[in-house]
Short mmCIF file of C-alpha atoms in Angstrom, two decimals:
data_model
loop_
_atom_site.label_atom_id
_atom_site.label_comp_id
_atom_site.label_asym_id
_atom_site.label_seq_id
_atom_site.Cartn_x
_atom_site.Cartn_y
_atom_site.Cartn_z
CA MET F 22 130.54 -144.73 155.75
CA THR F 23 132.94 -142.46 153.63
CA ARG F 24 131.86 -142.46 149.97
CA ILE F 25 134.77 -142.90 147.37
CA PRO F 26 133.79 -141.17 144.37
CA LEU F 27 134.56 -142.38 140.95
CA VAL F 28 136.34 -138.64 140.33
CA ASP F 29 136.78 -136.44 142.96
CA LEU F 30 136.00 -133.01 141.34
CA ALA F 31 136.40 -130.98 145.01
CA ALA F 32 139.65 -132.29 145.54
CA ALA F 33 140.89 -131.07 142.19
CA HIS F 34 139.58 -127.74 142.52
CA ALA F 35 141.22 -127.35 146.35
CA GLU F 36 144.31 -127.70 144.76
CA VAL F 37 143.64 -124.77 141.92
CA ALA F 38 141.08 -122.40 143.90
CA GLU F 39 143.10 -119.65 144.77
CA GLU F 40 144.47 -119.24 140.91
CA VAL F 41 140.79 -119.72 139.71
CA GLU F 42 139.44 -117.24 141.91
CA ALA F 43 142.03 -114.71 140.95
CA GLY F 44 141.64 -115.65 137.02
CA PHE F 45 137.48 -114.95 137.61
CA LYS F 46 138.34 -111.65 138.81
CA ARG F 47 140.40 -110.57 136.17
CA ILE F 48 137.85 -111.79 133.58
CA ILE F 49 134.95 -110.20 135.07
CA ALA F 50 136.84 -106.79 135.47
CA GLU F 51 137.75 -107.14 131.91
CA THR F 52 134.53 -108.43 130.89
CA ALA F 53 136.68 -110.88 128.48
CA PHE F 54 134.03 -113.42 128.22
CA ILE F 55 133.96 -115.00 125.32
CA GLY F 56 137.91 -115.33 123.74
CA GLY F 57 140.38 -113.03 124.72
CA ALA F 58 143.97 -113.04 126.33
CA GLU F 59 143.27 -116.06 128.88
CA VAL F 60 141.78 -118.03 125.68
CA ALA F 61 144.95 -117.39 123.48
CA ALA F 62 147.21 -118.20 126.31
CA PHE F 63 145.52 -121.59 127.18
CA GLU F 64 145.50 -122.56 123.23
CA SER F 65 149.27 -121.48 123.19
CA GLU F 66 150.20 -123.56 126.42
CA TYR F 67 148.16 -126.68 125.22
CA ALA F 68 149.59 -126.54 122.10
CA ALA F 69 153.06 -126.64 123.76
CA PHE F 70 151.85 -129.52 125.95
CA SER F 71 150.57 -131.43 123.02
CA GLY F 72 153.51 -130.94 120.88
CA LEU F 73 151.85 -129.21 118.35
CA PRO F 74 151.64 -125.81 116.54
CA HIS F 75 147.83 -125.57 116.76
CA ALA F 76 145.44 -125.64 119.52
CA ILE F 77 142.26 -124.22 118.80
CA GLY F 78 139.60 -124.08 121.83
CA VAL F 79 135.82 -124.72 121.20
CA ALA F 80 132.66 -125.13 122.96
CA ASN F 81 133.04 -129.22 124.08
CA GLY F 82 134.32 -132.42 122.80
CA THR F 83 131.78 -133.07 120.26
CA ASP F 84 132.24 -129.79 118.66
CA ALA F 85 135.76 -130.59 118.76
CA LEU F 86 135.23 -133.81 116.71
CA GLU F 87 132.56 -132.35 114.30
CA LEU F 88 134.69 -129.44 113.26
CA ALA F 89 137.81 -131.45 113.42
CA PHE F 90 136.14 -133.83 110.75
CA ARG F 91 134.81 -131.08 108.76
CA ALA F 92 138.34 -129.20 108.48
CA VAL F 93 139.57 -132.42 106.47
CA GLY F 94 136.91 -133.05 104.05
CA VAL F 95 134.47 -135.46 105.99
CA GLY F 96 130.49 -134.33 104.84
CA PRO F 97 127.91 -135.90 102.66
CA GLY F 98 129.16 -138.63 100.41
CA THR F 99 131.64 -139.70 102.35
CA GLU F 100 132.38 -142.48 105.08
CA VAL F 101 134.25 -142.38 108.61
CA ILE F 102 135.21 -145.77 110.20
CA LEU F 103 135.44 -145.90 114.05
CA PRO F 104 134.96 -148.49 116.73
CA ALA F 105 131.54 -149.77 118.03
CA ASN F 106 132.83 -149.31 121.78
CA THR F 107 132.80 -145.70 122.15
CA PHE F 108 131.12 -143.02 123.90
CA ILE F 109 128.20 -142.08 120.93
CA ALA F 110 129.82 -138.36 120.65
CA THR F 111 132.51 -139.96 118.19
CA ALA F 112 129.43 -141.66 115.80
CA GLU F 113 127.13 -138.40 116.66
CA ALA F 114 130.44 -135.66 115.35
CA VAL F 115 130.45 -137.94 111.99
CA ALA F 116 126.48 -137.86 111.44
CA ARG F 117 126.37 -134.19 111.89
CA THR F 118 128.84 -133.59 108.90
CA GLY F 119 126.33 -135.44 106.90
CA ALA F 120 129.01 -138.50 106.37
CA GLN F 121 127.83 -142.26 107.03
CA VAL F 122 129.33 -144.00 110.09
CA VAL F 123 131.06 -147.13 109.53
CA LEU F 124 131.86 -149.39 112.36
CA VAL F 125 134.31 -151.89 113.23
CA ASP F 126 135.15 -154.00 116.37
CA CYS F 127 137.63 -153.50 118.96
CA ASP F 128 140.50 -155.67 120.22
CA PRO F 129 139.67 -158.15 122.84
CA ALA F 130 142.26 -157.43 125.19
CA THR F 131 142.83 -153.44 125.16
CA TYR F 132 139.35 -152.45 123.75
CA LEU F 133 141.08 -149.98 121.22
CA ILE F 134 139.80 -150.18 117.45
CA ASP F 135 141.03 -153.46 115.56
CA VAL F 136 143.36 -151.97 113.04
CA ASP F 137 143.13 -155.08 110.56
CA ALA F 138 139.35 -154.94 110.85
CA ALA F 139 139.76 -150.86 110.31
CA LEU F 140 141.80 -151.33 106.95
CA ALA F 141 139.42 -153.71 105.51
CA ALA F 142 136.55 -151.43 105.90
CA ILE F 143 137.72 -148.81 103.87
CA THR F 144 135.84 -148.33 100.60
CA PRO F 145 136.23 -145.45 97.79
CA ARG F 146 134.40 -143.20 99.95
CA THR F 147 136.25 -143.44 103.06
CA ARG F 148 137.61 -140.23 104.15
CA ALA F 149 138.89 -140.53 107.54
CA ILE F 150 139.14 -143.26 110.10
CA ALA F 151 138.80 -142.22 113.80
CA PRO F 152 140.70 -144.12 116.43
CA VAL F 153 139.26 -143.52 119.95
CA HIS F 154 142.14 -143.24 122.67
CA LEU F 155 139.75 -145.46 125.18
CA TYR F 156 140.34 -144.97 128.83
CA GLY F 157 143.67 -143.10 128.57
CA GLN F 158 145.93 -144.81 126.19
CA LEU F 159 146.56 -144.02 122.79
CA ALA F 160 145.41 -146.56 119.92
CA PRO F 161 147.99 -147.86 117.72
CA VAL F 162 147.66 -144.96 115.12
CA ASP F 163 151.27 -145.66 114.13
CA GLU F 164 149.87 -149.10 112.78
CA LEU F 165 146.63 -147.45 111.08
CA ARG F 166 149.13 -144.70 109.33
CA LYS F 167 151.44 -147.51 108.16
CA GLY F 168 148.21 -149.42 106.57
CA LEU F 169 147.43 -145.98 104.95
CA ALA F 170 150.51 -145.14 103.38
CA GLY F 171 149.61 -143.95 99.83
CA ARG F 172 145.70 -143.45 100.35
CA ASP F 173 144.32 -139.94 100.73
CA ILE F 174 142.65 -141.06 103.95
CA VAL F 175 143.10 -138.72 107.12
CA ILE F 176 143.55 -140.18 110.74
CA VAL F 177 141.01 -138.02 113.16
CA GLU F 178 141.91 -138.91 116.39
CA ASP F 179 139.28 -138.96 119.17
CA ALA F 180 141.48 -137.94 122.44
CA ALA F 181 138.97 -137.00 124.63
CA GLN F 182 140.23 -139.42 127.39
CA SER F 183 144.24 -139.08 126.64
CA GLN F 184 145.34 -135.29 127.51
CA GLY F 185 149.19 -136.52 128.25
CA ALA F 186 149.21 -139.74 126.69
CA THR F 187 152.05 -141.00 124.00
CA ARG F 188 152.77 -143.90 121.81
CA HIS F 189 156.53 -144.46 121.32
CA GLY F 190 156.74 -140.80 122.58
CA LEU F 191 154.48 -139.01 120.38
CA GLY F 192 151.23 -137.69 121.44
CA SER F 193 147.93 -137.34 119.84
CA GLY F 194 147.61 -135.46 116.45
CA VAL F 195 151.28 -135.26 115.52
CA ASP F 196 150.75 -136.38 111.78
CA GLY F 197 146.79 -135.55 111.54
CA ILE F 198 144.49 -134.03 113.67
CA ALA F 199 143.25 -134.60 116.87
CA ALA F 200 139.87 -133.84 118.88
CA THR F 201 139.61 -133.74 122.78
CA SER F 202 136.87 -133.04 125.51
CA PHE F 203 137.57 -130.84 128.66
CA TYR F 204 134.42 -132.26 130.40
CA PRO F 205 134.71 -131.68 134.20
CA GLY F 206 135.86 -135.20 134.53
CA LYS F 207 138.57 -135.59 132.35
CA ASN F 208 142.29 -135.59 133.20
CA LEU F 209 142.25 -131.90 132.05
CA GLY F 210 138.69 -130.85 133.19
CA ALA F 211 136.99 -127.34 132.66
CA TYR F 212 133.95 -126.30 135.03
CA GLY F 213 131.60 -126.78 132.43
CA ASP F 214 131.83 -127.66 128.77
CA ALA F 215 134.56 -127.30 126.50
CA GLY F 216 137.16 -128.87 124.11
CA ALA F 217 140.03 -128.45 121.90
CA VAL F 218 141.21 -129.52 118.01
CA THR F 219 144.98 -130.14 117.71
CA THR F 220 146.91 -130.40 114.84
CA ALA F 221 150.48 -129.49 113.03
CA VAL F 222 148.54 -128.56 109.51
CA GLU F 223 147.95 -124.76 109.59
CA GLU F 224 145.08 -125.18 107.07
CA TRP F 225 143.06 -127.32 109.19
CA ALA F 226 143.51 -125.27 112.14
CA THR F 227 142.23 -121.97 110.43
CA THR F 228 139.40 -124.13 109.11
CA VAL F 229 138.16 -125.52 112.60
CA ARG F 230 138.81 -121.95 113.86
CA THR F 231 136.67 -120.05 111.10
CA LEU F 232 134.09 -122.84 111.50
CA GLY F 233 133.46 -122.64 115.21
CA SER F 234 133.38 -118.59 114.84
CA HIS F 235 130.05 -118.70 112.46
CA GLY F 236 132.08 -119.05 109.53
CA GLY F 237 134.49 -116.11 109.85
CA LEU F 238 137.57 -114.84 111.24
CA ARG F 239 136.71 -110.99 111.24
CA LYS F 240 133.09 -109.95 112.46
CA TYR F 241 130.55 -110.15 109.80
CA HIS F 242 132.58 -111.82 107.57
CA HIS F 243 131.19 -115.08 106.78
CA ASP F 244 133.02 -116.95 104.44
CA LEU F 245 131.91 -120.68 105.58
CA VAL F 246 128.60 -122.06 107.04
CA GLY F 247 130.03 -122.47 110.57
CA VAL F 248 128.33 -122.94 113.72
CA ASN F 249 128.70 -120.74 117.51
CA SER F 250 131.47 -123.06 119.18
CA ARG F 251 133.97 -121.19 121.19
CA LEU F 252 135.94 -121.66 124.55
CA ASP F 253 135.07 -119.07 126.91
CA GLY F 254 137.34 -117.10 129.40
CA LEU F 255 136.30 -118.67 132.39
CA GLN F 256 136.82 -122.08 131.38
CA ALA F 257 140.63 -121.05 130.24
CA VAL F 258 141.35 -120.01 133.69
CA VAL F 259 140.46 -123.17 135.02
CA LEU F 260 141.95 -125.16 131.76
CA ARG F 261 145.19 -123.26 132.49
CA ALA F 262 145.55 -123.63 136.35
CA LYS F 263 145.03 -127.22 135.76
CA LEU F 264 146.98 -127.94 132.72
CA ALA F 265 150.15 -126.84 134.83
CA ARG F 266 149.61 -129.49 137.09
CA LEU F 267 148.44 -132.13 134.49
CA ALA F 268 151.64 -133.94 134.21
CA GLY F 269 152.05 -134.44 137.79
CA TRP F 270 148.33 -135.52 137.70
CA ASN F 271 149.06 -137.99 135.22
CA GLU F 272 151.97 -139.40 137.51
CA GLN F 273 149.56 -140.13 140.40
CA ARG F 274 147.03 -141.58 138.22
CA ARG F 275 150.15 -144.07 136.69
CA ALA F 276 150.58 -145.02 140.69
CA ALA F 277 147.36 -145.29 141.54
CA ALA F 278 146.84 -147.85 138.66
CA ALA F 279 150.21 -149.57 139.50
CA ARG F 280 148.50 -150.02 143.27
CA TYR F 281 145.00 -151.32 141.69
CA HIS F 282 147.43 -153.80 139.77
CA GLU F 283 148.65 -155.22 142.73
CA LEU F 284 145.65 -155.18 144.95
CA LEU F 285 143.37 -156.94 142.17
CA ALA F 286 145.95 -159.64 141.22
CA GLY F 287 144.43 -162.12 143.69
CA LEU F 288 141.10 -161.84 142.52
CA GLU F 289 140.91 -164.35 139.31
CA GLN F 290 137.21 -163.32 138.60
CA VAL F 291 138.69 -159.73 137.68
CA VAL F 292 140.27 -159.22 134.13
CA ARG F 293 142.60 -156.20 135.03
CA PRO F 294 143.34 -153.65 132.07
CA VAL F 295 145.88 -154.21 129.47
CA THR F 296 148.45 -151.34 128.38
CA LEU F 297 149.71 -151.33 124.66
CA ASP F 298 153.58 -151.92 124.26
CA GLY F 299 154.86 -148.30 123.29
CA ASN F 300 152.09 -146.45 125.41
CA VAL F 301 152.54 -144.27 128.41
CA HIS F 302 148.74 -144.61 129.82
CA VAL F 303 147.21 -141.55 131.52
CA TRP F 304 144.53 -143.86 133.22
CA HIS F 305 141.47 -141.36 133.01
CA ILE F 306 139.43 -144.67 133.41
CA TYR F 307 140.73 -147.68 135.40
CA CYS F 308 138.65 -150.66 133.63
CA VAL F 309 138.23 -154.12 134.73
CA ARG F 310 136.11 -156.86 133.60
CA VAL F 311 134.07 -158.86 135.80
CA PRO F 312 131.28 -161.53 135.76
CA ASN F 313 127.84 -160.89 137.06
CA ARG F 314 128.94 -157.03 136.50
CA ASP F 315 125.39 -155.24 137.05
CA ASP F 316 125.12 -157.22 140.20
CA VAL F 317 128.64 -156.20 141.22
CA LEU F 318 128.15 -152.69 140.39
CA ALA F 319 125.20 -152.48 142.65
CA ARG F 320 126.78 -153.79 145.62
CA LEU F 321 129.57 -151.59 145.17
CA ASN F 322 127.63 -148.73 145.10
CA ALA F 323 125.80 -149.68 148.11
CA ALA F 324 128.96 -150.12 149.71
CA GLY F 325 129.48 -146.52 149.00
CA VAL F 326 132.19 -147.22 146.19
CA GLY F 327 131.28 -144.99 143.13
CA ALA F 328 132.13 -147.42 140.37
CA ALA F 329 130.30 -147.05 137.28
CA ILE F 330 130.45 -148.23 133.61
CA HIS F 331 131.89 -147.05 130.35
CA TYR F 332 130.28 -147.98 128.06
CA PRO F 333 127.47 -150.35 128.50
CA ILE F 334 125.99 -150.29 124.73
CA PRO F 335 128.04 -150.59 121.83
CA VAL F 336 127.01 -147.59 119.37
CA HIS F 337 125.18 -150.23 116.75
CA ARG F 338 122.94 -151.10 119.74
CA THR F 339 121.76 -147.64 120.60
CA GLY F 340 118.39 -146.33 119.06
CA ALA F 341 120.22 -143.63 117.41
CA PHE F 342 122.37 -145.37 115.15
CA ALA F 343 120.31 -148.87 115.37
CA ASP F 344 120.08 -148.78 111.41
CA LEU F 345 123.64 -149.44 110.88
CA GLY F 346 123.15 -153.17 112.09
CA GLY F 347 126.11 -155.23 111.99
CA SER F 348 127.88 -157.70 114.40
CA PHE F 349 131.09 -156.74 116.62
CA PRO F 350 131.60 -159.67 118.80
CA ASN F 351 134.37 -158.31 121.03
CA ALA F 352 132.69 -155.41 121.86
CA GLU F 353 129.30 -157.18 122.45
CA ALA F 354 130.99 -159.25 124.61
CA VAL F 355 133.04 -156.81 126.82
CA ALA F 356 130.17 -154.36 126.77
CA PRO F 357 128.02 -156.57 129.74
CA GLN F 358 131.43 -157.10 131.47
CA ILE F 359 133.34 -153.82 131.72
CA LEU F 360 133.58 -151.74 135.51
CA SER F 361 135.17 -148.63 136.18
CA LEU F 362 136.79 -148.62 139.31
CA PRO F 363 137.31 -145.05 141.29
CA ILE F 364 140.42 -143.16 140.09
CA TYR F 365 141.77 -140.03 140.21
CA PRO F 366 145.27 -138.17 141.29
CA GLN F 367 144.44 -137.43 144.90
CA ILE F 368 142.87 -140.76 145.65
CA THR F 369 144.62 -142.67 148.51
CA ALA F 370 145.83 -145.81 149.07
CA ASP F 371 143.62 -146.82 151.86
CA GLN F 372 140.83 -145.87 149.41
CA GLN F 373 141.98 -148.21 146.82
CA ALA F 374 142.16 -151.03 149.59
CA ARG F 375 138.86 -150.44 150.26
CA VAL F 376 137.79 -150.49 146.92
CA ALA F 377 139.49 -153.88 146.25
CA GLU F 378 138.14 -155.09 149.28
CA GLU F 379 134.74 -154.04 148.51
CA LEU F 380 135.09 -155.74 144.91
CA ALA F 381 135.99 -159.04 146.51
CA LYS F 382 133.02 -159.11 148.57
CA ALA F 383 130.96 -157.81 145.56
CA LEU F 384 132.22 -160.83 143.40
CA SER F 385 131.62 -163.62 146.29
CA ALA F 386 128.09 -162.58 146.80
CA ALA F 387 127.23 -162.01 143.05
#
């Protein structure tokens, strides 16, 4: 029985192996391990890909979020509103600034942030709202922006899962600031941890770069209390090679998602994912809802299908943020039902047919 992985990183590497090997040799020969020409080139290329003038490479996606928050003035005495159904890094980054996390519910169909709930949660201390572009599609940032008209509140987008996604033709961070992750399993993945912040606001870009380099842009000149969060040259080599293929890989993901839509159409117990009108999805994750999820997941894994869960525990139910309390019915309802099926650019139609077949068997037996 050949296993179908959730993400096939080996297949992605095979497409870029020669470029990566040549790039690694350049880095080693030049000893340009931190910063350097490869990092500068990647930042320029990723900014162009994102349609923005500034992209700042950092050590990981969580740092990207924290530095973006800090750059726009999030800190002690302020609040940040974010959805309860996100990876803990979104809330963690807020907490690391000293600000207060304020959770709201998600839309029950798309699982994206509930805009009305977010706007209703605003207080005089609210400095930012952090919509999460979950699973590969953009949250309705345009609706948030409309609701925030005239208020001094910044939208900080968690774009860790949405490299290349657009809403009404626009990508992340076009009117504010966005943070992304290049964790290996992302649509644009490094060979270790890496991340970036993108923005059109030069002041924020400079602050992010300053904060991530020990608070200074010149050696031994430290203007802010910063951190050590820099993209290294080896990761930039990998990211440049993959970025050149990202648009094509995202198209392959869309084709794979369309095949799943057809294959799963006859399974009444499966709730297929919904794409918000105006969105071009990049399908970082193909997330369905099923009854008896844990049993179904165990049966799929036993059959060699690398299904998984994103995310099983809403933020307020974790030990780290249990003190927040609150009730978020939609997030709590979907958490025990969501199931992520294997999806990646190189997945074949035969592999997807087998996933659908094993899912049908698991649902019948559960």
